[in-house]
Short mmCIF file of N, CA and C in Angstrom, two decimals:
data_model
loop_
_atom_site.label_atom_id
_atom_site.label_comp_id
_atom_site.label_asym_id
_atom_site.label_seq_id
_atom_site.Cartn_x
_atom_site.Cartn_y
_atom_site.Cartn_z
N HIS A 1 29.48 1.02 8.49
CA HIS A 1 27.94 1.24 8.00
C HIS A 1 26.97 1.23 9.02
N PHE A 2 27.01 0.28 9.98
CA PHE A 2 25.99 0.17 11.04
C PHE A 2 26.03 1.56 11.72
N ASP A 3 27.15 2.02 12.25
CA ASP A 3 27.54 3.18 12.87
C ASP A 3 26.65 4.45 12.10
N ASN A 4 27.24 4.55 10.63
CA ASN A 4 26.30 5.73 9.93
C ASN A 4 25.09 5.45 10.17
N LEU A 5 24.10 4.22 10.02
CA LEU A 5 22.94 4.27 10.08
C LEU A 5 22.06 4.80 11.30
N ILE A 6 23.25 4.09 12.64
CA ILE A 6 22.66 4.84 13.98
C ILE A 6 22.62 6.29 14.07
N LYS A 7 23.74 7.07 13.64
CA LYS A 7 24.08 8.37 13.55
C LYS A 7 22.96 8.98 12.60
N HIS A 8 22.81 8.83 11.54
CA HIS A 8 21.85 9.43 10.60
C HIS A 8 20.27 8.77 10.44
N GLY A 9 20.01 7.86 11.02
CA GLY A 9 18.77 7.29 10.96
C GLY A 9 17.34 7.70 12.07
N PHE A 10 18.07 8.19 12.96
CA PHE A 10 16.95 8.65 13.95
C PHE A 10 16.94 10.15 14.23
N THR A 11 15.65 10.90 14.68
CA THR A 11 15.68 12.09 14.85
C THR A 11 16.45 12.80 15.91
N GLU A 12 16.79 11.93 16.67
CA GLU A 12 18.02 12.31 18.01
C GLU A 12 18.77 11.33 18.05
N PRO A 13 20.12 11.70 18.66
CA PRO A 13 21.15 10.86 19.01
C PRO A 13 20.55 9.23 19.92
N ILE A 14 20.89 8.11 19.63
CA ILE A 14 20.34 6.82 20.21
C ILE A 14 21.50 6.10 20.89
N ASP A 15 22.71 6.47 20.80
CA ASP A 15 23.98 5.84 20.88
C ASP A 15 23.95 5.43 22.74
N ALA A 16 23.41 6.34 23.41
CA ALA A 16 23.32 6.11 24.83
C ALA A 16 22.39 4.99 25.18
N ILE A 17 21.64 4.43 24.45
CA ILE A 17 20.94 3.34 24.79
C ILE A 17 21.14 2.14 23.83
N LEU A 18 22.39 2.21 23.21
CA LEU A 18 22.70 1.17 22.45
C LEU A 18 23.91 0.58 22.76
N SER A 19 24.18 -0.93 22.76
CA SER A 19 25.60 -1.54 22.91
C SER A 19 25.18 -2.71 21.52
N PHE A 20 26.45 -2.75 21.22
CA PHE A 20 26.76 -3.88 19.95
C PHE A 20 28.18 -4.29 19.88
N GLY A 21 28.20 -5.35 19.09
CA GLY A 21 29.36 -5.79 18.83
C GLY A 21 29.04 -7.48 18.61
N PHE A 22 30.24 -8.24 18.16
CA PHE A 22 30.30 -9.47 17.66
C PHE A 22 30.36 -10.49 18.99
N GLU A 23 29.42 -11.40 18.74
CA GLU A 23 29.68 -12.27 19.75
C GLU A 23 29.30 -13.92 19.13
N GLU A 24 29.90 -14.90 19.73
CA GLU A 24 29.73 -16.13 19.34
C GLU A 24 28.38 -16.83 20.05
N VAL A 25 27.48 -17.25 19.29
CA VAL A 25 26.17 -17.82 19.49
C VAL A 25 26.12 -19.19 18.88
N ASP A 26 26.04 -20.42 19.39
CA ASP A 26 25.89 -21.42 19.00
C ASP A 26 27.14 -21.96 17.78
N SER A 27 28.23 -21.41 18.18
CA SER A 27 29.41 -21.66 17.32
C SER A 27 29.29 -21.00 16.09
N LYS A 28 28.55 -19.87 16.10
CA LYS A 28 28.45 -18.93 14.74
C LYS A 28 28.60 -17.39 15.30
N LEU A 29 29.51 -16.79 14.68
CA LEU A 29 29.84 -15.17 14.98
C LEU A 29 28.71 -14.69 14.35
N VAL A 30 27.83 -13.77 15.44
CA VAL A 30 26.39 -13.12 14.96
C VAL A 30 27.00 -11.60 15.48
N PHE A 31 26.43 -10.58 15.07
CA PHE A 31 26.39 -9.23 15.38
C PHE A 31 25.22 -8.96 16.10
N LEU A 32 25.44 -8.76 17.46
CA LEU A 32 24.59 -8.38 18.42
C LEU A 32 24.12 -7.24 19.02
N VAL A 33 22.92 -6.67 18.69
CA VAL A 33 22.57 -5.42 19.07
C VAL A 33 21.68 -5.13 20.33
N ASN A 34 22.15 -4.65 21.36
CA ASN A 34 21.17 -4.40 22.68
C ASN A 34 20.66 -3.02 22.47
N VAL A 35 19.34 -2.87 22.79
CA VAL A 35 18.71 -1.50 23.26
C VAL A 35 18.17 -1.72 24.06
N SER A 36 18.27 -0.49 25.02
CA SER A 36 17.81 -0.33 26.39
C SER A 36 16.70 0.56 26.29
N LYS A 37 16.19 0.34 27.22
CA LYS A 37 14.62 1.20 27.48
C LYS A 37 15.30 2.77 27.35
N SER A 38 14.09 3.38 26.26
CA SER A 38 14.28 4.86 26.43
C SER A 38 13.60 5.71 27.10
N SER A 39 13.98 6.87 27.79
CA SER A 39 13.15 7.48 28.52
C SER A 39 12.34 8.55 27.94
N LYS A 40 12.55 8.37 26.54
CA LYS A 40 11.35 9.33 25.76
C LYS A 40 11.36 8.66 24.38
N PRO A 41 10.23 9.14 23.46
CA PRO A 41 10.18 8.49 22.40
C PRO A 41 11.08 8.91 21.31
N ARG A 42 11.77 7.89 20.33
CA ARG A 42 12.66 7.88 19.42
C ARG A 42 11.91 7.61 18.19
N PHE A 43 12.20 8.41 17.03
CA PHE A 43 11.79 8.16 15.82
C PHE A 43 12.75 7.56 14.51
N LEU A 44 12.27 6.92 13.69
CA LEU A 44 13.04 6.47 12.75
C LEU A 44 12.83 7.49 11.65
N LYS A 45 13.80 7.83 10.99
CA LYS A 45 13.98 8.77 9.81
C LYS A 45 13.92 7.90 8.18
N VAL A 46 13.00 8.12 7.52
CA VAL A 46 12.79 7.19 6.24
C VAL A 46 13.06 8.34 5.10
N LYS A 47 13.56 7.54 4.11
CA LYS A 47 13.56 8.47 2.85
C LYS A 47 12.62 9.26 2.44
N GLY A 48 12.58 10.23 1.94
CA GLY A 48 11.59 11.31 1.58
C GLY A 48 11.63 12.30 2.92
N GLY A 49 12.20 12.11 3.94
CA GLY A 49 11.97 13.03 4.84
C GLY A 49 11.24 12.63 6.05
N SER A 50 10.09 11.53 5.83
CA SER A 50 9.13 11.40 6.75
C SER A 50 9.68 10.76 7.87
N LYS A 51 9.02 10.43 9.02
CA LYS A 51 9.25 9.49 10.18
C LYS A 51 8.63 8.57 10.65
N GLU A 52 8.98 7.31 11.35
CA GLU A 52 8.23 6.36 11.70
C GLU A 52 8.69 6.05 13.01
N PHE A 53 7.48 5.55 13.66
CA PHE A 53 7.54 5.16 15.25
C PHE A 53 7.31 3.46 15.29
N TYR A 54 8.20 3.16 15.95
CA TYR A 54 7.92 1.61 16.10
C TYR A 54 8.02 0.95 17.50
N ILE A 55 7.23 0.28 17.87
CA ILE A 55 7.25 -0.64 19.33
C ILE A 55 7.68 -1.87 19.43
N ARG A 56 8.46 -2.45 20.41
CA ARG A 56 8.55 -3.72 20.25
C ARG A 56 7.23 -4.41 20.92
N ARG A 57 6.89 -5.70 20.70
CA ARG A 57 6.10 -6.57 21.01
C ARG A 57 6.55 -8.12 20.97
N SER A 58 6.82 -8.58 22.14
CA SER A 58 7.64 -10.09 22.07
C SER A 58 8.79 -9.83 21.38
N ALA A 59 8.79 -10.67 20.14
CA ALA A 59 9.81 -10.87 19.48
C ALA A 59 9.88 -10.15 18.03
N SER A 60 8.96 -9.00 17.98
CA SER A 60 8.74 -8.44 16.78
C SER A 60 8.55 -7.12 16.89
N SER A 61 9.24 -6.12 15.80
CA SER A 61 8.91 -4.75 15.75
C SER A 61 7.56 -4.26 15.11
N ASN A 62 6.70 -3.57 15.52
CA ASN A 62 5.64 -3.07 15.06
C ASN A 62 5.57 -1.72 14.73
N ILE A 63 5.20 -0.93 13.75
CA ILE A 63 5.11 0.23 13.35
C ILE A 63 3.59 0.84 13.51
N LEU A 64 3.55 1.86 14.10
CA LEU A 64 2.32 2.54 14.71
C LEU A 64 1.99 3.41 13.77
N ASP A 65 0.63 3.54 13.25
CA ASP A 65 0.16 4.93 12.50
C ASP A 65 0.10 6.15 13.72
N ILE A 66 0.03 7.32 13.11
CA ILE A 66 0.03 8.64 13.84
C ILE A 66 -0.72 8.51 15.05
N GLU A 67 -2.08 8.07 14.89
CA GLU A 67 -2.98 7.97 16.01
C GLU A 67 -2.22 6.80 16.97
N GLU A 68 -2.10 5.76 16.70
CA GLU A 68 -1.48 4.71 17.56
C GLU A 68 -0.34 5.23 18.19
N SER A 69 0.45 6.13 17.35
CA SER A 69 1.93 6.70 18.15
C SER A 69 1.46 7.34 19.24
N VAL A 70 0.45 8.58 19.02
CA VAL A 70 0.04 9.42 19.86
C VAL A 70 -0.15 8.99 20.96
N LYS A 71 -1.14 7.93 20.96
CA LYS A 71 -1.60 7.20 22.19
C LYS A 71 -0.70 6.71 23.10
N TYR A 72 -0.14 5.62 22.28
CA TYR A 72 1.24 5.22 23.09
C TYR A 72 2.08 5.81 23.66
N ILE A 73 2.51 6.88 23.02
CA ILE A 73 3.58 8.14 23.61
C ILE A 73 2.78 8.75 25.07
N ILE A 74 1.77 9.14 24.72
CA ILE A 74 0.82 9.54 25.99
C ILE A 74 0.96 8.73 27.02
N ASP A 75 0.75 7.48 26.80
CA ASP A 75 0.44 6.41 28.06
C ASP A 75 1.76 6.21 28.36
N LYS A 76 2.79 5.80 27.76
CA LYS A 76 4.30 5.61 28.11
C LYS A 76 4.68 6.61 28.96
N TRP A 77 4.97 7.80 28.23
CA TRP A 77 5.98 8.88 28.99
C TRP A 77 5.13 9.75 29.43
N TYR A 78 4.10 10.39 29.33
CA TYR A 78 3.34 11.42 29.96
C TYR A 78 2.09 11.03 30.67
N ALA A 79 1.83 9.83 30.91
CA ALA A 79 0.56 9.60 31.71
C ALA A 79 0.82 9.74 33.32
#
């Protein structure tokens, strides 16, 4: 299921920046996903055909509106 979400949930493939698998943490088995820094913007596909843009801030993910997304993308990848 996770593999299908990754293959179909983004506007372009992201498997090159992902590593994942089960690991033991504090004597518990967890599914750990590591996402490397991307060299370009990546968008999440959502129901209804729209797209969303998220960024990481500390330990949380934040969705940006269209204006914030454009500013962030220009500053991060094209400035």
